[in-house]
Short mmCIF file of C-alpha atoms in Angstrom, two decimals:
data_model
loop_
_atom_site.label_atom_id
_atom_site.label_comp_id
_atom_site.label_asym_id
_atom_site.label_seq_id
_atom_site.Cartn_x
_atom_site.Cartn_y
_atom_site.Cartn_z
CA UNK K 1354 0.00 0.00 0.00
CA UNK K 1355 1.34 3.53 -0.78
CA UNK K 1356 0.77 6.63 1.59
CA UNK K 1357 1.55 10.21 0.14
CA UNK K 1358 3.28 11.73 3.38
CA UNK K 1359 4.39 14.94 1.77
CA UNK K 1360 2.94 16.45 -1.49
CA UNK K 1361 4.52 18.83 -3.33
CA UNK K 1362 1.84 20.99 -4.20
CA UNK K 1363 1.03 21.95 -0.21
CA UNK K 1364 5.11 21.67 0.57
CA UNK K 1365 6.17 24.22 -2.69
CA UNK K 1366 9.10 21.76 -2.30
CA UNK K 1367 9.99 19.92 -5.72
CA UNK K 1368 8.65 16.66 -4.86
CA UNK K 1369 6.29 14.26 -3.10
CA UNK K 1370 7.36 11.48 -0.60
CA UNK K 1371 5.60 8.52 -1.12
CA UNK K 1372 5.60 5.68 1.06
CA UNK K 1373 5.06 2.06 -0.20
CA UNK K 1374 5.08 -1.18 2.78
CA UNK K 1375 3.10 -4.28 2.23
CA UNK K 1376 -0.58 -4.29 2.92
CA UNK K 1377 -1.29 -5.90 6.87
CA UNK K 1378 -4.30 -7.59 5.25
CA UNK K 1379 -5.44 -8.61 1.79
CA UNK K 1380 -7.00 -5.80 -0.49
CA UNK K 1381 -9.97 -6.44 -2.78
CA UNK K 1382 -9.79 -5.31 -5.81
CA UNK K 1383 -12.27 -3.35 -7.97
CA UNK K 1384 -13.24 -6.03 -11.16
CA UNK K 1385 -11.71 -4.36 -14.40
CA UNK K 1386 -14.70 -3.12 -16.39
CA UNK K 1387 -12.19 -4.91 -19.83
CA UNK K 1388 -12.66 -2.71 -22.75
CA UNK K 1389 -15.88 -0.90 -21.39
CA UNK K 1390 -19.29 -1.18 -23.05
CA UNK K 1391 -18.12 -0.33 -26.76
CA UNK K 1392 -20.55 0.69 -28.98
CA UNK K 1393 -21.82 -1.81 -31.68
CA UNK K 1394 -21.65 0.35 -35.06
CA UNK K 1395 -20.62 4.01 -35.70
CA UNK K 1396 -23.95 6.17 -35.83
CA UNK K 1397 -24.47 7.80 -39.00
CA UNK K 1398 -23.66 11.88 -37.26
CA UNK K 1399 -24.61 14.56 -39.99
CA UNK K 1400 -22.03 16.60 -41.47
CA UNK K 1401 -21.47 20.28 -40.57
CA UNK K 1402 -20.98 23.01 -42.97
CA UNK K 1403 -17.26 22.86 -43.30
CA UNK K 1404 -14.34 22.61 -45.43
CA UNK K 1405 -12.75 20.60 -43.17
CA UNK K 1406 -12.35 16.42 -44.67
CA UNK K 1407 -12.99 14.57 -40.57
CA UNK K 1408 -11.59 11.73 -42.67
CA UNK K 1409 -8.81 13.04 -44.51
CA UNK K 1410 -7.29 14.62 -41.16
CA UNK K 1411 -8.04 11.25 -39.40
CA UNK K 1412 -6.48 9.21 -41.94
CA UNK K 1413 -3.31 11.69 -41.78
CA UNK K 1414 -2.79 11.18 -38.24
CA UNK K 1415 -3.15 7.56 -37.57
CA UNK K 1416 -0.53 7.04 -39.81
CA UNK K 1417 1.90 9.38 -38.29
CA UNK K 1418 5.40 7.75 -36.29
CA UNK K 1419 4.10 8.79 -33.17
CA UNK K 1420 6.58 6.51 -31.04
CA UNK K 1421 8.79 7.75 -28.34
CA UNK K 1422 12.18 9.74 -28.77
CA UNK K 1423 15.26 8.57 -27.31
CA UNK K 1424 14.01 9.53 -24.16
CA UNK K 1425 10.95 7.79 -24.41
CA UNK K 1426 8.94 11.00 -24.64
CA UNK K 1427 5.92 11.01 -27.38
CA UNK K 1428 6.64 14.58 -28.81
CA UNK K 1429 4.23 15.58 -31.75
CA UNK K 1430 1.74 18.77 -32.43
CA UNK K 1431 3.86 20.75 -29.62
CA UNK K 1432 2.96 18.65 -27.24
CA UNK K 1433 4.25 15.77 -25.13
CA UNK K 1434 1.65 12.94 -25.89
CA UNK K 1435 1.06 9.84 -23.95
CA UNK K 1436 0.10 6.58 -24.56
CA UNK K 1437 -2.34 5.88 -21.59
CA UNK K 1438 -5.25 3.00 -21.56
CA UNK K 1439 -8.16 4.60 -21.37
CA UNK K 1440 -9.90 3.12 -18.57
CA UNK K 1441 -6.82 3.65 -16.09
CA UNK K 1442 -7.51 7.38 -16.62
CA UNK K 1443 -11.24 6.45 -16.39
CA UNK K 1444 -11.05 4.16 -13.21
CA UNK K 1445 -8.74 7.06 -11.35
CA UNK K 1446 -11.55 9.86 -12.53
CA UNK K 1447 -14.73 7.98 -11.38
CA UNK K 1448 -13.43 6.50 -8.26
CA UNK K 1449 -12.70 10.31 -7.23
CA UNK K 1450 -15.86 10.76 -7.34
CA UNK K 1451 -16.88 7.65 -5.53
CA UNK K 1452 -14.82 8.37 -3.01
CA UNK K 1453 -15.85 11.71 -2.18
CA UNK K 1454 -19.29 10.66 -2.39
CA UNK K 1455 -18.48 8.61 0.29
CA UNK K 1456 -16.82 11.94 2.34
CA UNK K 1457 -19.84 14.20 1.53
CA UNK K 1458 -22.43 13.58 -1.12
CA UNK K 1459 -22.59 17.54 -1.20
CA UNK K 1460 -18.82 17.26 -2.57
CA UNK K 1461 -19.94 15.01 -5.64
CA UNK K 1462 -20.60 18.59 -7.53
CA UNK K 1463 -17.65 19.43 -6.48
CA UNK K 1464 -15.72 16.62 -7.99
CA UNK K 1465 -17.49 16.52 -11.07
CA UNK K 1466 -16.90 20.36 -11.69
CA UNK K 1467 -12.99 19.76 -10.96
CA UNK K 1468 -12.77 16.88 -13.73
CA UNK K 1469 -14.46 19.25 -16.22
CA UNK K 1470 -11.72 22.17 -15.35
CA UNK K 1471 -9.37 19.43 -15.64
CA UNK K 1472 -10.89 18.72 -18.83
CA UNK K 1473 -10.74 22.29 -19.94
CA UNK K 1474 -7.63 23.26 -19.00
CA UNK K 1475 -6.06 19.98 -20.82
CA UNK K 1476 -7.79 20.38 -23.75
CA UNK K 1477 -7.08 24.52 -23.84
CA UNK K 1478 -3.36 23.87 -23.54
CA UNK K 1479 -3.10 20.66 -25.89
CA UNK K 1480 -5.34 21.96 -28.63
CA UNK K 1481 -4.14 25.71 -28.26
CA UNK K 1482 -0.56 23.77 -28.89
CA UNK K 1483 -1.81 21.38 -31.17
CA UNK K 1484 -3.24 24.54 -33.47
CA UNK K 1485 0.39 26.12 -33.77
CA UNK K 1486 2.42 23.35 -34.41
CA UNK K 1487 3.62 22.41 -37.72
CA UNK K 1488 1.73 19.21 -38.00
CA UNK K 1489 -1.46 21.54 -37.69
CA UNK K 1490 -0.66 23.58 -40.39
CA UNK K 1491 0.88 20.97 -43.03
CA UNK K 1492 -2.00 18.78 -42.65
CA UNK K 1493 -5.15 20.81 -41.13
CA UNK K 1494 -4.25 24.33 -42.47
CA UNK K 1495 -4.57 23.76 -46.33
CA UNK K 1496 -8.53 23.30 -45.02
CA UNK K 1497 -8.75 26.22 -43.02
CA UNK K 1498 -11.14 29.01 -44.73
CA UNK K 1499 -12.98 30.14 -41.75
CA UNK K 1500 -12.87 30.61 -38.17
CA UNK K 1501 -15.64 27.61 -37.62
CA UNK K 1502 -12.90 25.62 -39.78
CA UNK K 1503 -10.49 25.74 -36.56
CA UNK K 1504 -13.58 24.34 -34.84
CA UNK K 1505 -13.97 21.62 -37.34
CA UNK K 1506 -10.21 20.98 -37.09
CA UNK K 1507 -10.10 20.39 -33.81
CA UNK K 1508 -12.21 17.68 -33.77
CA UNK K 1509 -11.36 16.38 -36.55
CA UNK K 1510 -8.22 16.01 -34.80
CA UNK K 1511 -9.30 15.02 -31.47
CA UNK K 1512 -10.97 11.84 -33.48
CA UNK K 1513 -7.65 10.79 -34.23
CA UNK K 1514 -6.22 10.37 -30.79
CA UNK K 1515 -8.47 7.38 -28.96
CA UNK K 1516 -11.41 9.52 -27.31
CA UNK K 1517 -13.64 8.64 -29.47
CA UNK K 1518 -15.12 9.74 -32.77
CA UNK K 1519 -15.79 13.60 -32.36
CA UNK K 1520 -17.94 15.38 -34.63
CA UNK K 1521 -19.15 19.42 -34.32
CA UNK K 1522 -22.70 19.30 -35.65
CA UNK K 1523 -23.27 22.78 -35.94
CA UNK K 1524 -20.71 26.10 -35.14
CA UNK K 1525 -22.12 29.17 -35.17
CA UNK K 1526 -18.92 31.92 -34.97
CA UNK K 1527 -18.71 33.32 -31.74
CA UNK K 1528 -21.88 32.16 -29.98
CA UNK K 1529 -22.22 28.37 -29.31
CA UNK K 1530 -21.34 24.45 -31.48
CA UNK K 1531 -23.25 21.49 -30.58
CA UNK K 1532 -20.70 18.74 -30.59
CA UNK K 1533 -21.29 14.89 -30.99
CA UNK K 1534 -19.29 12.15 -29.15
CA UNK K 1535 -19.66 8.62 -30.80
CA UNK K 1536 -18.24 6.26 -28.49
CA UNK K 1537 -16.91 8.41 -26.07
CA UNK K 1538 -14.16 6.60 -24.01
CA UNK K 1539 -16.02 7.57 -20.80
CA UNK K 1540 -19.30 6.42 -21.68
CA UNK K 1541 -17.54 2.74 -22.38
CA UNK K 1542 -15.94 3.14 -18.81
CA UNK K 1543 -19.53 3.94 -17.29
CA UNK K 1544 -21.28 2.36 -18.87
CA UNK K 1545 -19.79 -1.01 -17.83
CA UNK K 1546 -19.13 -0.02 -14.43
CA UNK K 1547 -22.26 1.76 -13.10
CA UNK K 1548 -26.25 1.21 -13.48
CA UNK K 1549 -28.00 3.13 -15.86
CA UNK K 1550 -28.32 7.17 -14.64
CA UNK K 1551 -30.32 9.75 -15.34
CA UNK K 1552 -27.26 12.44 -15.17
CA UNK K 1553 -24.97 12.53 -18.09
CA UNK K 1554 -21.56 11.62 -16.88
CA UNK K 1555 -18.52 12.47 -19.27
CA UNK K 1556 -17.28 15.16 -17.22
CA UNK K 1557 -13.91 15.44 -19.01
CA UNK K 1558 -15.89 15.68 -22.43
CA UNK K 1559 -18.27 18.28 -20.27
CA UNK K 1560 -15.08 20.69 -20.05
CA UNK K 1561 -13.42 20.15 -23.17
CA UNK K 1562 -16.04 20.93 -25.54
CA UNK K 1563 -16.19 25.01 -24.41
CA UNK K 1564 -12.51 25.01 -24.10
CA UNK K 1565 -12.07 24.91 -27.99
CA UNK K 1566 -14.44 27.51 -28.71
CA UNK K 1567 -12.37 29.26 -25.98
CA UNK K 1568 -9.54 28.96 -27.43
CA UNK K 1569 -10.51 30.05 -30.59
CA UNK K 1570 -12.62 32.66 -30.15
CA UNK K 1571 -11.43 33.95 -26.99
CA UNK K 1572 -8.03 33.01 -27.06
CA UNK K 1573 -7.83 34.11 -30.65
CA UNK K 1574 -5.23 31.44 -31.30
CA UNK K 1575 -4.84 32.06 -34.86
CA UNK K 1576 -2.81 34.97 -33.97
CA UNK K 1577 -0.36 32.34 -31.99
CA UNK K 1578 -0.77 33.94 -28.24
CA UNK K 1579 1.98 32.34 -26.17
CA UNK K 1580 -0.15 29.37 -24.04
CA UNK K 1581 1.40 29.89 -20.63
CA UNK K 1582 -0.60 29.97 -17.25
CA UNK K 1583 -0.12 33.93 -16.47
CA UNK K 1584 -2.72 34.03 -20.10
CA UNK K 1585 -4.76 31.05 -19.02
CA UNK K 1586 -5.93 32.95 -15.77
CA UNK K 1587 -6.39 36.85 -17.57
CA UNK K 1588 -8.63 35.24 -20.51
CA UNK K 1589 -10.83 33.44 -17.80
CA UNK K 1590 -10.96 35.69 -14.66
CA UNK K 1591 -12.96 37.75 -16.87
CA UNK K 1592 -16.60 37.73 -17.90
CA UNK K 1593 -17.91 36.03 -21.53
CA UNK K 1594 -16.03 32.53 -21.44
CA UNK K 1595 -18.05 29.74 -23.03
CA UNK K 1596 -19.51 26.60 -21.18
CA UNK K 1597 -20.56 23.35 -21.97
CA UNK K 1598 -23.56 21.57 -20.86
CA UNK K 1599 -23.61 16.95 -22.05
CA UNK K 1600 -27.41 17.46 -23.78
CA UNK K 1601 -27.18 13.93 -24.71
CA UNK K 1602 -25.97 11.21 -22.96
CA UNK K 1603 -25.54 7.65 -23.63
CA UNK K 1604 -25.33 6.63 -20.31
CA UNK K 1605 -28.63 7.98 -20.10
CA UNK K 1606 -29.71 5.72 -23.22
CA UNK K 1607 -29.16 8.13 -25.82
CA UNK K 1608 -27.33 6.91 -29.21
CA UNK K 1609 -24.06 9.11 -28.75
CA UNK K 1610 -23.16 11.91 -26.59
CA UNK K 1611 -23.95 14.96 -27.51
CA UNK K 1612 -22.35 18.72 -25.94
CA UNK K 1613 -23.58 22.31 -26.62
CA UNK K 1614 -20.82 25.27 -25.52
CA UNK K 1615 -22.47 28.85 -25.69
CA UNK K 1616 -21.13 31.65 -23.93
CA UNK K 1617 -22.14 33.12 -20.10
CA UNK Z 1478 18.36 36.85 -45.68
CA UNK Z 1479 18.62 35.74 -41.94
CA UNK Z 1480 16.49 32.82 -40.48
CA UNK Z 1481 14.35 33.73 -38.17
CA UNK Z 1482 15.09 31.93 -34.99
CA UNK Z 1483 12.68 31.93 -31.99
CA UNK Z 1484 12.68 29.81 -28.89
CA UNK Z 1485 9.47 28.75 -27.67
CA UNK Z 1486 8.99 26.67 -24.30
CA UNK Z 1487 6.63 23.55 -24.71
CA UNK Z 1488 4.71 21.18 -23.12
CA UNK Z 1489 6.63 19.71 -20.19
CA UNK Z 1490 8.68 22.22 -20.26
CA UNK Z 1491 10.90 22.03 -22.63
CA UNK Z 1492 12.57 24.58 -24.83
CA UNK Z 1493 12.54 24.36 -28.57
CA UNK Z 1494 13.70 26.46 -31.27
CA UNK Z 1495 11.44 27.14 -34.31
CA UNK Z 1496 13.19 28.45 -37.49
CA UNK Z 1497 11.82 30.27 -40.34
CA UNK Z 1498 14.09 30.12 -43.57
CA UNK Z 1499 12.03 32.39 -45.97
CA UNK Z 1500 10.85 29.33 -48.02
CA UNK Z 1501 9.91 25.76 -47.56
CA UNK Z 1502 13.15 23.21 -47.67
CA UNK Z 1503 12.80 20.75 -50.53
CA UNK Z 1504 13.07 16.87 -49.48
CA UNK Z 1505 16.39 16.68 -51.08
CA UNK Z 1506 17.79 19.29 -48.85
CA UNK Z 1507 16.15 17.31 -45.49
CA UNK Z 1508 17.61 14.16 -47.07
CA UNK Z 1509 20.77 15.47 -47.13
CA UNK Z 1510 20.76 17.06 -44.14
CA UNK Z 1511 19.39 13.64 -42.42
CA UNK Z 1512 22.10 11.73 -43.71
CA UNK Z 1513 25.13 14.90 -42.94
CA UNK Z 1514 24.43 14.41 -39.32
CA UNK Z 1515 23.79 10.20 -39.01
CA UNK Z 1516 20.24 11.21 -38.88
CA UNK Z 1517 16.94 8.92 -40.30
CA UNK Z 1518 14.90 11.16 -42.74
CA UNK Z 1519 11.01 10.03 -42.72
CA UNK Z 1520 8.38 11.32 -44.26
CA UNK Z 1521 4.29 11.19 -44.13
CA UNK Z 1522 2.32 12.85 -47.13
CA UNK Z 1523 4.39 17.00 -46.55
CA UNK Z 1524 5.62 16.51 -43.21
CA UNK Z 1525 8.83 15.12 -42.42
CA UNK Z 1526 10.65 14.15 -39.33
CA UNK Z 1527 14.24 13.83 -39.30
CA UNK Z 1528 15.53 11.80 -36.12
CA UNK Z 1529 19.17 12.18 -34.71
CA UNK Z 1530 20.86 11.25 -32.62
CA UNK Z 1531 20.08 13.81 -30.27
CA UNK Z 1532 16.77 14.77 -31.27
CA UNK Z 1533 14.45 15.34 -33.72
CA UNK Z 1534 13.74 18.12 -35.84
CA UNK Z 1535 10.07 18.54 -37.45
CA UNK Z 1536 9.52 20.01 -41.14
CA UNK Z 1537 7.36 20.39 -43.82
CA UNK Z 1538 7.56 20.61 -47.59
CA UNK Z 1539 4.61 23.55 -47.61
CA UNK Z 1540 5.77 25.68 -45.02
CA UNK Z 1541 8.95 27.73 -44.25
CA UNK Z 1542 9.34 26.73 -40.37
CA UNK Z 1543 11.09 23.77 -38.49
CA UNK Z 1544 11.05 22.67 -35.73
CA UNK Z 1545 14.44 21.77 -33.45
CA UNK Z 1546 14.47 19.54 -30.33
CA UNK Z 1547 17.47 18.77 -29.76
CA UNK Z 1548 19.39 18.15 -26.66
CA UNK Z 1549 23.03 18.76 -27.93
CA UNK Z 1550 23.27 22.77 -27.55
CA UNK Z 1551 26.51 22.37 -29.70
CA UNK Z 1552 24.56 20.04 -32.49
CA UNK Z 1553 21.73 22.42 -32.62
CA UNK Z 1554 23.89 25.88 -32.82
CA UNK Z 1555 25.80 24.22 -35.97
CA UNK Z 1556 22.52 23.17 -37.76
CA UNK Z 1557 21.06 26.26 -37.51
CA UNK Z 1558 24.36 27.53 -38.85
CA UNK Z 1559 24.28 25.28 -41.74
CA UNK Z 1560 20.25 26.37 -42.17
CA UNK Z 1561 21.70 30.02 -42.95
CA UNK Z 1562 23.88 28.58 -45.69
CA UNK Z 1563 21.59 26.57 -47.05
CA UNK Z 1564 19.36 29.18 -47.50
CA UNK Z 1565 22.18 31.73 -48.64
CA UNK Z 1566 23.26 29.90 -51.43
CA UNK Z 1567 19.82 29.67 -53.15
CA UNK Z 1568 19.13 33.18 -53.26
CA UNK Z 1569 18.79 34.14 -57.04
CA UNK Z 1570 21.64 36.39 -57.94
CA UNK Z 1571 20.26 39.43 -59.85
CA UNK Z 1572 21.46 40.29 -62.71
CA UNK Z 1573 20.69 43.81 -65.01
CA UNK Z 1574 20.99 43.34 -68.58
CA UNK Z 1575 22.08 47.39 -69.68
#
């Protein structure tokens, strides 16, 4: 069993101690949920009015080299990519919330709204990244006609890397994009793990969905703004910052997921 | 003309440099560079990777930039050295006819 006994982020040292000793007694484990509940068939999801070719881009990038350096390090789009199975990062992100149910059912909301800023800030920083690296331009930009286009891109994009297959439905510049999520890698987690709910529950999806129209619309990334954290907290201390709302869920029984973004 | 040089810091916190040479490099010039410095020169529809032994450096056949990450300071100074000659030497003279 492993005990964090100092943590780095309450210290402001440069690292944690963690202490590992064998358990007194033996530990149950959780049963794997295997691969999830995948779905059976991709839904037919209607096109959006864009330039962009979703299967073109896709094609692109799952044939790119994306295997480590000599370090071992996964470095592609600007950004250090990692090879993770999804339903590690699933199992981590539920049980949270399980656990703090547990604490305080008030502290579920709590939880839930910290995975979607998790979810936002990832997805800022990656796809802000993502959108001025080279790979973006040589194989996204030739597409690029109009600001929705960066929209399109993104998920286009975001298809390729194991989430699922993304798809903006409708982008309307400025003001809000209904997003679909075919086989979204947390629905497969919860929905094999947890009884049917009448609460959507991809919380991750929940954040990153507004955080592309943020960063395109107000992060203005086409003009290449330098991504750091001192920018991250001046664009979103202030008023008119889009959020996302899961309209669709199907861990509610609904064929895909489905996200709308509009601004406060 | 100069190459533009600018370092940007990346994801995990690493520094790269980005270079701008006026024009995109052709895939004979990344070949050659690739094999100059014991490097592997790959390429996937206009973007090409060249891995050495120290790093990798990112291009394209549509744009003007690369990108550098390398972790030999030395290597990486005398590349971008040998990008400035490279793209010296194909400036078209200009010539008047009077």
């Amino acid at each position: 069993m492993a005990e964090e006994t100092s943590c780095m982020v309450v210290t402001r040292q440069d690292h944690c101690i963690i202490q590992v000793t064998k358990a007194p007694v033996r530990r149950s484990l959780t049963p794997s949920p295997q691969m999830g509940k995948l779905i059976d068939q991709p839904v037919p999801l209607p096109k959006g009015d864009t330039g962009v070719d979703y299967d073109a881009v896709n094609e692109a990038l799952w044939g790119l080299p994306l295997e480590g350096d000599v370090n071992g390090q996964i470095r592609a789009f600007n950004v250090l990519l990692t090879r993770m199975p999804a339903n590690y990062c699933n199992r981590i992100q539920y049980r949270f919330l399980d656990e703090l149910q547990k604490v305080d059912p008030q502290l579920l909301e709590v939880g839930q709204a910290l995975i979607r800023e998790a979810g936002h800030v990832c997805v800022f920083h990656t796809f802000g990244n993502i959108m001025k690296s080279l790979e973006w331009e040589t194989v996204v930009g030739p597409m690029l006609n109009t600001d929705t286009d960066w929209i399109h891109g993104a998920y286009a994009v975001a298809s390729s890397l194991g989430w699922g297959r993304w798809q903006a439905l409708e982008v309307v510049s400025d003001e809000f994009c209904r997003v679909a999520i075919d086989g979204n890698y947390e629905a497969n987690y919860f929905l094999a793990s947890y009884p049917s709910t009448a609460q959507p529950a991809c919380y991750f999806a929940q954040g990153a969905v507004p955080a592309i129209m943020n960063i395109v619309y107000n992060g203005r990334i086409q003009q290449k703004p330098v991504l750091d954290e001192a920018f991250y907290n001046r664009l979103f201390q202030r008023g008119g910052v889009f959020q996302g709302a899961e309209v669709k869920a199907r861990e509610k029984g609904d064929p895909w997921c489905e996200f709308y973004a509009q601004r406060l | 003309m100069p190459v533009q040089i600018s370092k940007r810091r990346e994801c995990g916190g690493t520094w790269v440099v980005d270079v701008d040479l006026g024009r995109s490099p052709t895939g004979e010039e990344l070949t050659t560079f690739a094999q100059r410095y014991g490097g592997r020169y790959r390429q996937f529809q206009q973007l090409v990777w060249l891995d050495l032994p120290s790093g990798r450096i990112t291009a394209s056949l549509r744009l003007s930039r690369l990108t550098i990450r390398l972790g030999d300071k030395a290597l990486e100074a005398a590349i971008i050295a040998e990008l400035q000659q490279l793209v010296e030497a194909s400036v078209p003279a200009c010539a008047v006819d009077l």
